[in-house]
Coordinates of C-alpha atoms in Angstrom, one line a residue:
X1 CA 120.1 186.6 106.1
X2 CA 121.0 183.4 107.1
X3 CA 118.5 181.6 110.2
X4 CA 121.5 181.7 113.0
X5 CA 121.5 185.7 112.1
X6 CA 117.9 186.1 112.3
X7 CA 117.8 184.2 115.9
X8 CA 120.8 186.5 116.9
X9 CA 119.2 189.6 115.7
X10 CA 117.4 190.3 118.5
X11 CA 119.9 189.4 121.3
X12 CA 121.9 192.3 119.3
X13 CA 119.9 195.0 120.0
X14 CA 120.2 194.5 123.9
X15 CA 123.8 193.8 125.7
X16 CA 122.7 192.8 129.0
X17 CA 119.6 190.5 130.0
X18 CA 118.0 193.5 131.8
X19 CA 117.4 195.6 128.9
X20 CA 116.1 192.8 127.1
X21 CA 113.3 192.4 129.9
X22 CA 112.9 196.3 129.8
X23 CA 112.0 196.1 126.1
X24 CA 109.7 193.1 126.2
X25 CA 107.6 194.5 129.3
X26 CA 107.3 197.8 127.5
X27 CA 106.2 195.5 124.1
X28 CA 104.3 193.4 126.3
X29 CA 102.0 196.6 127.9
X30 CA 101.8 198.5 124.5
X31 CA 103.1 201.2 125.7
X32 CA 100.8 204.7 127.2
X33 CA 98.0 204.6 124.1
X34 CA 97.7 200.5 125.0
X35 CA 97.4 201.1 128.6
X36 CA 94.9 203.9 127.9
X37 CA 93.0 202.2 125.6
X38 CA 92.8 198.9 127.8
X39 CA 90.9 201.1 130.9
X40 CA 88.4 202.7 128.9
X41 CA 85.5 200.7 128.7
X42 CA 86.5 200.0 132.8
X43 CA 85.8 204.1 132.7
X44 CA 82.8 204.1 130.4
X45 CA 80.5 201.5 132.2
X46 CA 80.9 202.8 135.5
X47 CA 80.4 206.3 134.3
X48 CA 77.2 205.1 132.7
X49 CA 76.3 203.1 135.7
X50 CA 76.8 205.5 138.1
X51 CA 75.1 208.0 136.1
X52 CA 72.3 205.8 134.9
X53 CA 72.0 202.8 136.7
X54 CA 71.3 200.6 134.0
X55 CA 73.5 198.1 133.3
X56 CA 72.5 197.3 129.4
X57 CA 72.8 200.9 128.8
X58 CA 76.1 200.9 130.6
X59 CA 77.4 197.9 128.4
X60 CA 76.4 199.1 125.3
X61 CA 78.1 202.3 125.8
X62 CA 81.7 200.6 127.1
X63 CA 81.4 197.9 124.2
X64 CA 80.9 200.9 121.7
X65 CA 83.4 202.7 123.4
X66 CA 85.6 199.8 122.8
X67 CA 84.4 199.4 118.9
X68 CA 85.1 203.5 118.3
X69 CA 88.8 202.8 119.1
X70 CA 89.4 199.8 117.5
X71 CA 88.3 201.6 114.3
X72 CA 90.7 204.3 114.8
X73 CA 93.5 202.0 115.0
X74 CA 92.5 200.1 112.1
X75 CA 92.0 203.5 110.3
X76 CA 95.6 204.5 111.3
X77 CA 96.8 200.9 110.1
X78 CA 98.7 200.8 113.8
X79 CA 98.4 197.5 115.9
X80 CA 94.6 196.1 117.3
X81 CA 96.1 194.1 119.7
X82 CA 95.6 196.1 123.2
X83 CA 92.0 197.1 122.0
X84 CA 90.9 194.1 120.9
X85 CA 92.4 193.1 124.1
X86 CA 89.8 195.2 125.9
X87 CA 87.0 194.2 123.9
X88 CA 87.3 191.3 124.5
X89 CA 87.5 191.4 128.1
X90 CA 83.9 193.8 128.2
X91 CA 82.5 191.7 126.0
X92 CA 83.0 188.2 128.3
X93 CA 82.2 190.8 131.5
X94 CA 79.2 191.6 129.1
X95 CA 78.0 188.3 127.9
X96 CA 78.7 187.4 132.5
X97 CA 76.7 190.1 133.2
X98 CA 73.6 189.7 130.8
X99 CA 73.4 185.9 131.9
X100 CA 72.8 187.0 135.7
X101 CA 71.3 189.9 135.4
X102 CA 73.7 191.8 138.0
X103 CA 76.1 194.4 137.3
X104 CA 78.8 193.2 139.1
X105 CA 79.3 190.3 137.4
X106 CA 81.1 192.3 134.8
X107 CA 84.0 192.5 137.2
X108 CA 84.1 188.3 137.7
X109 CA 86.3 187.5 134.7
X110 CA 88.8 190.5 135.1
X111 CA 88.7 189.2 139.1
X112 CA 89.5 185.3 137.8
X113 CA 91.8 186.2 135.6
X114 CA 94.2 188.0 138.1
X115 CA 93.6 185.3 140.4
X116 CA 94.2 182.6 138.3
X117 CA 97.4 185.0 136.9
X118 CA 98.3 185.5 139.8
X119 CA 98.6 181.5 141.0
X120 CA 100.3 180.3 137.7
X121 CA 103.1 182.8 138.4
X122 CA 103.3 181.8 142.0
X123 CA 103.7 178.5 140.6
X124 CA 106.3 178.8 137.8
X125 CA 108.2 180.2 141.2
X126 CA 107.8 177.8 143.4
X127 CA 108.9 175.4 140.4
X128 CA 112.1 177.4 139.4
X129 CA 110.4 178.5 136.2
X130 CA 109.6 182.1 136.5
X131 CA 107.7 183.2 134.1
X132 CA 109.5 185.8 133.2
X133 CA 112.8 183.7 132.1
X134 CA 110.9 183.1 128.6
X135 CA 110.7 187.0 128.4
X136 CA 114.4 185.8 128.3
X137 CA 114.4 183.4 126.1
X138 CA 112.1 185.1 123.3
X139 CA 115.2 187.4 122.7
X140 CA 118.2 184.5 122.8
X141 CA 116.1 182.3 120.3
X142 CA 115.9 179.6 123.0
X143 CA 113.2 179.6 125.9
X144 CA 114.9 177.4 128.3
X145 CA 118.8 177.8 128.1
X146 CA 118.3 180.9 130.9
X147 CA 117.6 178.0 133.1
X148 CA 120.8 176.9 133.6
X149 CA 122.0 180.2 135.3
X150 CA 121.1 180.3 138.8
X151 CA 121.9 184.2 139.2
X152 CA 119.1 184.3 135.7
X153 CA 117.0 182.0 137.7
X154 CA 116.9 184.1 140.7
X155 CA 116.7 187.3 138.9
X156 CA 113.1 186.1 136.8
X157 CA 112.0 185.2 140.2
X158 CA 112.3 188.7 141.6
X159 CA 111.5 189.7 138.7
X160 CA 108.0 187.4 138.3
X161 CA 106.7 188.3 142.3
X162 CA 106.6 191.9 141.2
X163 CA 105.0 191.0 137.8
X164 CA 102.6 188.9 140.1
X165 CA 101.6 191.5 143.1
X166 CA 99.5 194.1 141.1
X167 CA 97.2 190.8 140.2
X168 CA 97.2 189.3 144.1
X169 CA 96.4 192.9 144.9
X170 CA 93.7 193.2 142.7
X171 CA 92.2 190.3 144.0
X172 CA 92.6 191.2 147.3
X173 CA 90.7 194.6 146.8
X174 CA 88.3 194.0 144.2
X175 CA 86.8 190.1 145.9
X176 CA 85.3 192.3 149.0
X177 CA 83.6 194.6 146.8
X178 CA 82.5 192.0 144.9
X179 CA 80.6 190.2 147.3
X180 CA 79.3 192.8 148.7
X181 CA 77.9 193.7 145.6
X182 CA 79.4 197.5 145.4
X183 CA 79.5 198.0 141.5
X184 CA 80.6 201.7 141.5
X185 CA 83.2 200.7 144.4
X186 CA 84.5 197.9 142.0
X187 CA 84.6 200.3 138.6
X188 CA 86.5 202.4 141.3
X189 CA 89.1 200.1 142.1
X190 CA 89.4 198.4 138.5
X191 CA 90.4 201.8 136.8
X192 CA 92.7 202.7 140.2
X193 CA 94.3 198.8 140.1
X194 CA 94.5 199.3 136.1
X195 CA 97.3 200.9 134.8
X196 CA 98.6 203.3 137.5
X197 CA 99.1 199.5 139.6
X198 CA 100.8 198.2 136.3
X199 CA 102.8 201.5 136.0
X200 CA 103.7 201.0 139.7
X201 CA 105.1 197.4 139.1
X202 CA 106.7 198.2 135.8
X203 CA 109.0 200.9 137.8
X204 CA 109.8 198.3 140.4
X205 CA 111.1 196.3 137.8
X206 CA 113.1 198.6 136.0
X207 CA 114.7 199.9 139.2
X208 CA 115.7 196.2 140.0
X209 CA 117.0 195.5 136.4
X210 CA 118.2 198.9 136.3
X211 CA 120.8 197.9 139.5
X212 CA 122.1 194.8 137.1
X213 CA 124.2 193.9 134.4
X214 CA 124.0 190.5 133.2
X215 CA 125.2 189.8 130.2
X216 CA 122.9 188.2 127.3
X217 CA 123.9 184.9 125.5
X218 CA 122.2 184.5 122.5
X219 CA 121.4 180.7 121.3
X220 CA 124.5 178.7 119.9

């Protein structure tokens, strides 16, 4: 297979640019087991905190919780990626966490990532660069020739503020909660805000793409 087939391989599998964006999100959120898999240490530590009130004993059981299914992936030979993802994000809560001393520190860097998330996509807006566009150009084989459609341009923009609201709102919720110090009421909202917010967000965006049908270019 020659390189210009291999770039318009993927453009072939999808006719119109809004099934190409369907596929990637879905790719991009792993799907039901990845979703799952990325709120269960959320579900574990504050089951074990509200239960026990001790926040090593809490982490340990969320970072194990964490380890037991990244074994079973690598045991069914399937992708790490979505647990490692959320081992990785108990373990910095963790290593936040055991460095104050307070519990709800294990929310901060789930809380600064949608905020700072949340900003960049604002920006790539405000810029005419939605983020979303490279979702784009990942399938064409170039990342910047949607740019030079407006009707792409404003599509990845609609596209990108529903991408970007779950984060504001879980900013918005989970800040109050924070400073006030209410751990259970943030383990609360982080599962709630998790992946039934995502799912929410997901179904805007389909409905939108679902009402177009712009046609994909692949790369020359």
């Amino acid at each position: 297979m020659s390189t210009a087939d291999m770039t318009a391989a993927p453009a072939a599998a999808h006719a119109t640019v809004e099934a190409a964006v369907r596929a990637q999100l879905s790719k991009a959120l792993g799907g039901k087991r990845g979703i799952v898999e990325a709120a269960v240490p959320t579900i574990v530590f504050t089951g074990m905190w509200v239960a026990t009130s001790e926040l090593k004993l809490s982490l340990i059981v969320s970072i194990a919780a964490a380890v037991a299914l990244l074994l079973v992936r690598l045991a069914q030979r399937s992708t790490p990626q979505f647990v490692l993802n959320s081992l990785v994000g108990i373990g910095i809560g963790a290593f936040f966490a055991a460095r104050t001393g307070d519990a709800k520190d294990v929310f901060l860097p789930g809380i600064l990532y949608n905020g700072a998330y949340a900003a960049g996509m604002l920006l790539s807006i405000i810029v005419r660069w939605p983020i979303v566009g490279f979702l784009i150009g990942s399938v064409t084989g170039d990342p910047t020739a949607w740019h030079n459609d407006s009707g792409l341009v404003r599509l990845c923009s609609r596209l990108t503020w529903l991408l970007m609201l779950p984060c504001l709102i879980r900013v918005v919720v989970q800040l109050p909660f924070y400073w006030a110090g209410q751990v259970t009421a943030l383990g609360i909202a982080k599962i709630a805000l998790g992946w039934p917010l995502q799912v929410a967000g997901l179904a805007a965006m389909v409905w939108v793409l679902a009402r177009g049908r712009t046609p994909l270019q692949p790369a020359a």
